[in-house]
Tab-separated table of C-alpha atoms and ligand atoms in Angstrom:
chain	number	residue	atom	x	y	z
P	1	UNK	CA	-4.598	-7.706	21.870
P	2	UNK	CA	-4.450	-11.542	21.878
P	3	UNK	CA	-1.515	-13.361	20.309
P	4	UNK	CA	-3.518	-14.516	17.273
P	5	UNK	CA	-5.250	-11.150	16.713
P	6	UNK	CA	-4.341	-9.277	13.531
P	7	UNK	CA	-2.051	-6.286	13.937
P	8	UNK	CA	-4.197	-4.311	11.496
P	9	UNK	CA	-7.830	-4.882	10.681
P	10	UNK	CA	-9.542	-2.800	7.994
P	11	UNK	CA	-13.300	-3.160	7.834
P	12	UNK	CA	-15.597	-1.849	5.070
P	13	UNK	CA	-13.361	1.219	4.705
P	14	UNK	CA	-14.583	4.036	2.472
P	15	UNK	CA	-12.961	7.289	1.396
P	16	UNK	CA	-15.272	9.417	-0.730
P	17	UNK	CA	-13.942	12.831	-1.757
P	18	UNK	CA	-16.558	15.490	-2.554
P	19	UNK	CA	-16.421	16.786	-6.142
P	20	UNK	CA	-17.348	20.473	-6.167
P	21	UNK	CA	-18.999	21.613	-9.365
P	22	UNK	CA	-20.837	24.580	-10.874
P	23	UNK	CA	-20.573	28.281	-10.114
P	24	UNK	CA	-21.473	27.740	-6.465
P	25	UNK	CA	-19.049	24.817	-6.121
P	26	UNK	CA	-21.796	22.612	-4.720
P	27	UNK	CA	-21.041	18.949	-3.985
P	28	UNK	CA	-23.230	16.995	-6.345
P	29	UNK	CA	-21.049	13.916	-6.703
P	30	UNK	CA	-18.307	12.005	-4.891
P	31	UNK	CA	-15.037	10.447	-5.976
P	32	UNK	CA	-15.337	6.962	-4.427
P	33	UNK	CA	-11.561	6.405	-4.224
P	34	UNK	CA	-11.936	3.633	-1.616
P	35	UNK	CA	-15.344	2.006	-1.573
P	36	UNK	CA	-15.751	-0.768	0.991
P	37	UNK	CA	-12.383	-2.439	1.578
P	38	UNK	CA	-11.767	-5.090	4.267
P	39	UNK	CA	-8.610	-7.072	5.107
P	40	UNK	CA	-6.292	-7.993	7.993
P	41	UNK	CA	-2.513	-7.954	8.360
P	42	UNK	CA	-0.855	-10.175	10.989
P	43	UNK	CA	2.222	-9.054	12.973
P	44	UNK	CA	5.323	-9.463	10.794
P	45	UNK	CA	3.267	-10.211	7.658
P	46	UNK	CA	3.537	-8.530	4.245
P	47	UNK	CA	0.364	-7.902	2.273
P	48	UNK	CA	1.015	-6.785	-1.311
P	49	UNK	CA	-1.692	-4.435	-2.596
P	50	UNK	CA	-1.704	-4.243	-6.383
P	51	UNK	CA	-3.769	-2.338	-8.920
P	52	UNK	CA	-3.528	0.122	-11.805
P	53	UNK	CA	-2.873	3.768	-11.143
P	54	UNK	CA	-6.041	5.506	-9.921
P	55	UNK	CA	-7.569	2.380	-8.323
P	56	UNK	CA	-7.440	3.927	-4.820
P	57	UNK	CA	-4.546	1.938	-3.326
P	58	UNK	CA	-2.501	4.975	-2.229
P	59	UNK	CA	-5.611	6.615	-0.764
P	60	UNK	CA	-6.254	3.410	1.171
P	61	UNK	CA	-2.674	3.505	2.525
P	62	UNK	CA	-3.114	7.103	3.623
P	63	UNK	CA	-6.417	6.277	5.373
P	64	UNK	CA	-4.699	3.508	7.343
P	65	UNK	CA	-1.828	5.846	8.298
P	66	UNK	CA	-4.567	8.333	9.277
P	67	UNK	CA	-3.243	11.013	6.935
P	68	UNK	CA	-6.889	11.053	5.783
P	69	UNK	CA	-9.999	10.662	7.914
P	70	UNK	CA	-12.021	7.888	6.277
P	71	UNK	CA	-15.607	8.604	5.272
P	72	UNK	CA	-16.856	5.320	6.758
P	73	UNK	CA	-15.684	1.945	7.996
P	74	UNK	CA	-13.011	1.133	10.561
P	75	UNK	CA	-9.259	0.871	10.952
P	76	UNK	CA	-8.335	-1.187	14.013
P	77	UNK	CA	-4.672	-1.306	15.020
P	78	UNK	CA	-3.445	-3.689	17.746
P	79	UNK	CA	-7.001	-4.010	19.038
P	80	UNK	CA	-7.812	-0.272	19.136
P	81	UNK	CA	-10.193	1.414	16.699
P	82	UNK	CA	-8.125	4.383	15.477
P	83	UNK	CA	-10.548	5.526	12.741
P	84	UNK	CA	-11.738	8.617	14.550
P	85	UNK	CA	-8.821	9.371	16.886
P	86	UNK	CA	-7.370	12.863	16.670
P	87	UNK	CA	-4.549	14.947	18.150
P	88	UNK	CA	-2.832	13.473	21.207
P	89	UNK	CA	-4.876	10.280	21.128
P	90	UNK	CA	-3.417	9.523	17.703
P	91	UNK	CA	0.243	10.137	18.720
P	92	UNK	CA	1.113	6.540	19.768
P	93	UNK	CA	-0.201	5.273	16.425
P	94	UNK	CA	1.855	7.843	14.543
P	95	UNK	CA	4.869	5.999	16.026
P	96	UNK	CA	3.553	2.529	15.280
P	97	UNK	CA	2.376	3.133	11.696
P	98	UNK	CA	4.839	4.730	9.291
P	99	UNK	CA	4.916	5.342	5.539
P	100	UNK	CA	7.558	5.120	2.827
P	101	UNK	CA	6.656	7.123	-0.278
P	102	UNK	CA	7.315	6.623	-3.981
P	103	UNK	CA	9.310	9.797	-4.508
P	104	UNK	CA	11.746	10.318	-1.626
P	105	UNK	CA	12.774	13.711	-3.052
P	106	UNK	CA	9.241	14.992	-2.559
P	107	UNK	CA	8.863	13.495	0.896
P	108	UNK	CA	12.252	14.652	2.233
P	109	UNK	CA	12.623	18.324	3.124
P	110	UNK	CA	15.282	19.549	0.649
P	111	UNK	CA	16.403	22.379	2.950
P	112	UNK	CA	17.154	20.100	5.907
P	113	UNK	CA	20.230	17.915	6.340
P	114	UNK	CA	19.713	14.164	6.460
P	115	UNK	CA	20.565	14.279	10.181
P	116	UNK	CA	17.775	16.815	10.797
P	117	UNK	CA	15.330	14.766	8.703
P	118	UNK	CA	16.025	11.598	10.696
P	119	UNK	CA	15.973	13.385	14.044
P	120	UNK	CA	12.657	15.144	13.405
P	121	UNK	CA	10.301	12.234	14.218
P	122	UNK	CA	12.271	11.623	17.438
P	123	UNK	CA	11.853	15.287	18.445
P	124	UNK	CA	8.123	15.289	17.602
P	125	UNK	CA	7.607	12.160	19.713
P	126	UNK	CA	9.904	13.512	22.492
P	127	UNK	CA	12.306	10.562	22.276
P	128	UNK	CA	15.724	10.775	23.985
P	129	UNK	CA	18.192	13.540	24.767
P	130	UNK	CA	20.026	15.405	22.025
P	131	UNK	CA	23.032	13.071	22.344
P	132	UNK	CA	20.805	9.966	22.286
P	133	UNK	CA	19.011	11.224	19.193
P	134	UNK	CA	22.355	11.894	17.456
P	135	UNK	CA	23.408	8.318	18.273
P	136	UNK	CA	20.103	7.012	16.929
P	137	UNK	CA	20.622	8.940	13.666
P	138	UNK	CA	24.068	7.282	13.275
P	139	UNK	CA	22.502	3.866	13.981
P	140	UNK	CA	19.724	4.442	11.435
P	141	UNK	CA	22.213	5.418	8.718
P	142	UNK	CA	24.229	2.292	9.468
P	143	UNK	CA	21.091	0.078	9.390
P	144	UNK	CA	20.132	1.310	5.905
P	145	UNK	CA	23.702	1.086	4.585
P	146	UNK	CA	24.694	4.765	4.460
P	147	UNK	CA	27.904	6.226	5.958
P	148	UNK	CA	27.642	8.293	9.153
P	149	UNK	CA	28.904	11.399	7.286
P	150	UNK	CA	25.596	11.399	5.332
P	151	UNK	CA	24.002	13.124	8.347
P	152	UNK	CA	25.532	16.490	7.420
P	153	UNK	CA	24.558	16.322	3.732
P	154	UNK	CA	21.362	17.320	1.929
P	155	UNK	CA	18.919	15.018	0.066
P	156	UNK	CA	19.846	16.436	-3.382
P	157	UNK	CA	23.431	15.182	-2.882
P	158	UNK	CA	22.236	11.544	-3.011
P	159	UNK	CA	21.128	9.200	-5.796
P	160	UNK	CA	17.499	8.002	-6.035
P	161	UNK	CA	18.296	4.691	-4.322
P	162	UNK	CA	20.219	6.423	-1.522
P	163	UNK	CA	17.356	8.874	-1.016
P	164	UNK	CA	14.957	5.965	-0.655
P	165	UNK	CA	17.315	4.517	1.981
P	166	UNK	CA	16.996	7.836	3.843
P	167	UNK	CA	13.184	7.605	3.538
P	168	UNK	CA	13.326	4.077	4.955
P	169	UNK	CA	15.604	5.183	7.811
P	170	UNK	CA	13.111	7.914	8.693
P	171	UNK	CA	10.230	5.422	8.576
P	172	UNK	CA	11.897	3.031	11.041
P	173	UNK	CA	13.288	5.751	13.353
P	174	UNK	CA	10.524	5.221	15.931
P	175	UNK	CA	10.506	1.401	15.803
P	176	UNK	CA	7.107	1.110	14.100
P	177	UNK	CA	5.142	-2.142	13.893
P	178	UNK	CA	3.536	-1.487	10.509
P	179	UNK	CA	5.131	0.264	7.527
P	180	UNK	CA	2.997	1.258	4.554
P	181	UNK	CA	5.282	1.164	1.520
P	182	UNK	CA	3.586	3.238	-1.191
P	183	UNK	CA	5.280	2.243	-4.476
P	184	UNK	CA	8.729	2.544	-2.825
P	185	UNK	CA	10.690	1.219	-5.820
P	186	UNK	CA	8.564	2.385	-8.777
P	187	UNK	CA	10.755	5.422	-9.483
P	188	UNK	CA	14.054	3.493	-9.270
P	189	UNK	CA	16.187	1.656	-11.849
P	190	UNK	CA	15.599	-2.109	-11.920
P	191	UNK	CA	19.080	-2.845	-10.504
P	192	UNK	CA	18.435	-0.514	-7.548
P	193	UNK	CA	14.890	-1.866	-7.020
P	194	UNK	CA	16.160	-5.255	-5.889
P	195	UNK	CA	18.635	-3.651	-3.446
P	196	UNK	CA	15.826	-1.677	-1.813
P	197	UNK	CA	13.503	-4.716	-1.733
P	198	UNK	CA	16.292	-6.780	-0.109
P	199	UNK	CA	16.823	-4.035	2.467
P	200	UNK	CA	13.091	-4.056	3.307
P	201	UNK	CA	13.144	-7.856	3.689
P	202	UNK	CA	16.207	-7.654	5.988
P	203	UNK	CA	14.566	-4.975	8.137
P	204	UNK	CA	11.413	-7.055	8.413
P	205	UNK	CA	13.425	-10.052	9.648
P	206	UNK	CA	15.421	-7.978	12.102
P	207	UNK	CA	12.640	-5.842	13.556
P	208	UNK	CA	9.509	-7.980	12.989
P	209	UNK	CA	7.868	-5.299	10.842
P	210	UNK	CA	4.558	-5.837	9.073
P	211	UNK	CA	4.256	-4.262	5.610
P	212	UNK	CA	1.407	-3.106	3.441
P	213	UNK	CA	3.325	-3.033	0.166
P	214	UNK	CA	1.527	-1.002	-2.507
P	215	UNK	CA	2.524	-1.465	-6.168
P	216	UNK	CA	1.044	-1.226	-9.656
P	217	UNK	CA	3.177	-4.117	-10.848
P	218	UNK	CA	2.576	-7.689	-9.663
P	219	UNK	CA	6.168	-8.670	-10.535
P	220	UNK	CA	7.521	-6.242	-7.912
P	221	UNK	CA	5.494	-7.631	-4.986
P	222	UNK	CA	5.991	-11.311	-5.854
P	223	UNK	CA	9.041	-12.007	-3.696
P	224	UNK	CA	8.230	-9.732	-0.784
P	225	UNK	CA	4.554	-10.593	-0.106
P	226	UNK	CA	3.022	-13.369	2.002
P	227	UNK	CA	-0.433	-12.563	0.616
P	228	UNK	CA	-1.571	-10.379	-2.245
P	229	UNK	CA	-4.738	-8.293	-2.601
P	230	UNK	CA	-5.756	-7.054	-6.053
P	231	UNK	CA	-7.629	-3.740	-6.129
P	232	UNK	CA	-9.829	-2.360	-8.877
P	233	UNK	CA	-11.733	0.912	-8.761
P	234	UNK	CA	-11.811	1.308	-4.979
P	235	UNK	CA	-12.488	-2.335	-4.107
P	236	UNK	CA	-10.535	-5.525	-3.544
P	237	UNK	CA	-11.403	-8.110	-6.204
P	238	UNK	CA	-9.112	-10.983	-5.164
P	239	UNK	CA	-6.994	-11.950	-2.161
P	240	UNK	CA	-4.860	-15.084	-1.781
P	241	UNK	CA	-1.479	-16.355	-0.681
P	242	UNK	CA	1.228	-14.915	-2.878
P	243	UNK	CA	2.183	-18.195	-4.616
P	244	UNK	CA	-1.490	-19.025	-5.302
P	245	UNK	CA	-2.179	-15.682	-6.949
P	246	UNK	CA	0.629	-16.248	-9.451
P	247	UNK	CA	-0.077	-19.948	-10.018
P	248	UNK	CA	-3.908	-19.852	-10.173
P	249	UNK	CA	-5.302	-16.337	-10.568
P	250	UNK	CA	-9.096	-16.537	-10.484
P	251	UNK	CA	-10.486	-13.059	-11.091
P	252	UNK	CA	-10.305	-12.038	-14.783
P	253	UNK	CA	-8.596	-8.783	-13.768
P	254	UNK	CA	-5.901	-10.663	-11.822
P	255	UNK	CA	-5.473	-12.991	-14.810
P	256	UNK	CA	-4.840	-10.010	-17.076
P	257	UNK	CA	-2.259	-8.551	-14.641
P	258	UNK	CA	-0.460	-11.911	-14.386
P	259	UNK	CA	-0.431	-12.288	-18.176
P	260	UNK	CA	1.434	-8.960	-18.424
P	261	UNK	CA	4.414	-10.233	-16.383
P	262	UNK	CA	7.298	-11.062	-18.764
P	263	UNK	CA	8.472	-14.707	-18.631
P	264	UNK	CA	12.296	-14.967	-18.471
P	265	UNK	CA	12.280	-18.140	-20.631
P	266	UNK	CA	12.763	-17.539	-24.402
P	267	UNK	CA	11.125	-20.941	-25.205
P	268	UNK	CA	7.868	-20.144	-23.389
P	269	UNK	CA	5.312	-17.638	-24.581
P	270	UNK	CA	2.535	-16.473	-22.335
P	271	UNK	CA	-0.715	-15.398	-23.880
P	272	UNK	CA	-1.168	-11.769	-22.976
P	273	UNK	CA	-4.704	-10.718	-21.986
P	274	UNK	CA	-5.043	-7.144	-23.182
P	275	UNK	CA	-7.887	-5.272	-21.540
P	276	UNK	CA	-10.018	-2.878	-23.548
P	277	UNK	CA	-10.197	0.744	-22.403
P	278	UNK	CA	-8.947	2.454	-19.265
P	279	UNK	CA	-9.951	2.218	-15.616
P	280	UNK	CA	-13.367	3.975	-15.399
P	281	UNK	CA	-13.803	7.063	-13.240
P	282	UNK	CA	-14.478	6.400	-9.537
P	283	UNK	CA	-16.829	9.421	-9.712
P	284	UNK	CA	-19.190	7.526	-11.980
P	285	UNK	CA	-18.364	3.807	-11.612
P	286	UNK	CA	-20.037	1.216	-13.890
P	287	UNK	CA	-23.124	-0.601	-12.569
P	288	UNK	CA	-22.893	-4.155	-11.225
P	289	UNK	CA	-19.326	-5.451	-11.396
P	290	UNK	CA	-17.169	-2.342	-11.910
P	291	UNK	CA	-14.838	-4.402	-14.123
P	292	UNK	CA	-17.594	-5.444	-16.548
P	293	UNK	CA	-16.877	-2.910	-19.364
P	294	UNK	CA	-13.339	-4.368	-19.696
P	295	UNK	CA	-13.918	-7.984	-18.735
P	296	UNK	CA	-13.300	-10.594	-21.466
P	297	UNK	CA	-15.733	-12.982	-19.702
P	298	UNK	CA	-18.579	-10.573	-18.941
P	299	UNK	CA	-22.120	-11.990	-18.616
P	300	UNK	CA	-25.483	-10.245	-18.404
P	301	UNK	CA	-25.661	-10.579	-14.605
P	302	UNK	CA	-22.329	-8.783	-14.283
P	303	UNK	CA	-23.859	-5.549	-15.613
P	304	UNK	CA	-26.614	-5.553	-12.987
P	305	UNK	CA	-25.343	-7.307	-9.840
P	306	UNK	CA	-22.195	-6.330	-7.962
P	307	UNK	CA	-20.342	-9.508	-6.907
P	308	UNK	CA	-19.386	-9.757	-3.212
P	309	UNK	CA	-15.948	-10.930	-2.119
P	310	UNK	CA	-16.446	-14.637	-1.347
P	311	UNK	CA	-14.378	-17.751	-0.688
P	312	UNK	CA	-13.597	-19.746	-3.846
P	313	UNK	CA	-12.997	-23.511	-4.156
P	314	UNK	CA	-9.262	-22.824	-4.224
P	315	UNK	CA	-9.409	-20.800	-1.016
P	316	UNK	CA	-8.985	-17.365	-2.610
P	317	UNK	CA	-11.357	-14.531	-1.810
P	318	UNK	CA	-12.781	-13.445	-5.160
P	319	UNK	CA	-15.390	-10.870	-6.191
P	320	UNK	CA	-16.672	-12.406	-9.417
P	321	UNK	CA	-19.837	-14.180	-10.567
P	322	UNK	CA	-17.712	-16.893	-12.190
P	323	UNK	CA	-17.423	-19.786	-9.783
P	324	UNK	CA	-17.261	-18.040	-6.389
P	325	UNK	CA	-19.355	-19.572	-3.619
P	326	UNK	CA	-21.702	-17.292	-1.724
P	327	UNK	CA	-20.563	-16.495	1.838
P	328	UNK	CA	-21.758	-19.136	4.311
P	329	UNK	CA	-22.561	-21.692	1.606
I	1	SF4	FE1	-16.015	-10.354	-15.297
I	1	SF4	FE2	-18.517	-10.724	-14.493
I	1	SF4	FE3	-16.511	-11.626	-13.014
I	1	SF4	FE4	-16.961	-9.017	-13.200
I	1	SF4	S1	-18.321	-10.538	-12.289
I	1	SF4	S2	-15.008	-10.028	-13.339
I	1	SF4	S3	-17.625	-8.833	-15.308
I	1	SF4	S4	-17.079	-12.314	-15.078
């Protein structure tokens, strides 16, 4: 891996789940949860991935962490194509790529003590002696701001924010290089959300972590992301630097998400763009631009031709027939 190579490169990634129907449970159709996604993440960078529930963002995260085997496309990590690795060959990448989940209570084994939970990844990866692992558990608790005595307690004895700290401690136990944060603050009170976001920022500074930060709310990713990718029905529709996305959203879907962010100034009123209908089913996506049934600026072409992600005048990557230049033009 050269110095300027991305840490993670995702290329035309697809995850299509078979839908079994009828008495014989034959596969006649597919749920196209992820349908041709490409992006890079540099070492130490945070990419915010935002979209409504059901748009495929969590499935994409799980494909990258290789909890799923993608249907097609490639996941390249630190120069190695890991898309089809299995078993032992995948072990080093299980150390390097970790996940933090939305609901720590579901992801933490309720019958194990916090000490056991934090030691488990070290045992699986055969790291250290028993004494060294115990010392590492104490270190991890200290890093995430929990007292050492937490090691002998059980997850149910902690608050939601403290449980997420335990989930974060487990995720960094093996010194990963990329952490996929799947809605890590969505289930928490607003006051606790900022504490957890600050902790993630501190850990990134200290350990040089790269993050794929998945959220359904653009306001949450604003301060943590270097770049933001907006996802709609299994595809990325806009990518740009974080500030640019908020200041000059180009895709009509991004514009509607931005318009939903409350403005903390009582003298200013933003015009809210309310979209008609719900996200369509990824089993039977609309023709042409998948956003066309809800788009306030839809044209005839949009119903027939699917727009490719292309560089815009403002330097965003946008999949829309309005104003985007064709690749190579
Ligand atoms: Fe709207 Fe057409 Fe752009 Fe799709 S391609 S977002 S339908 S204007």
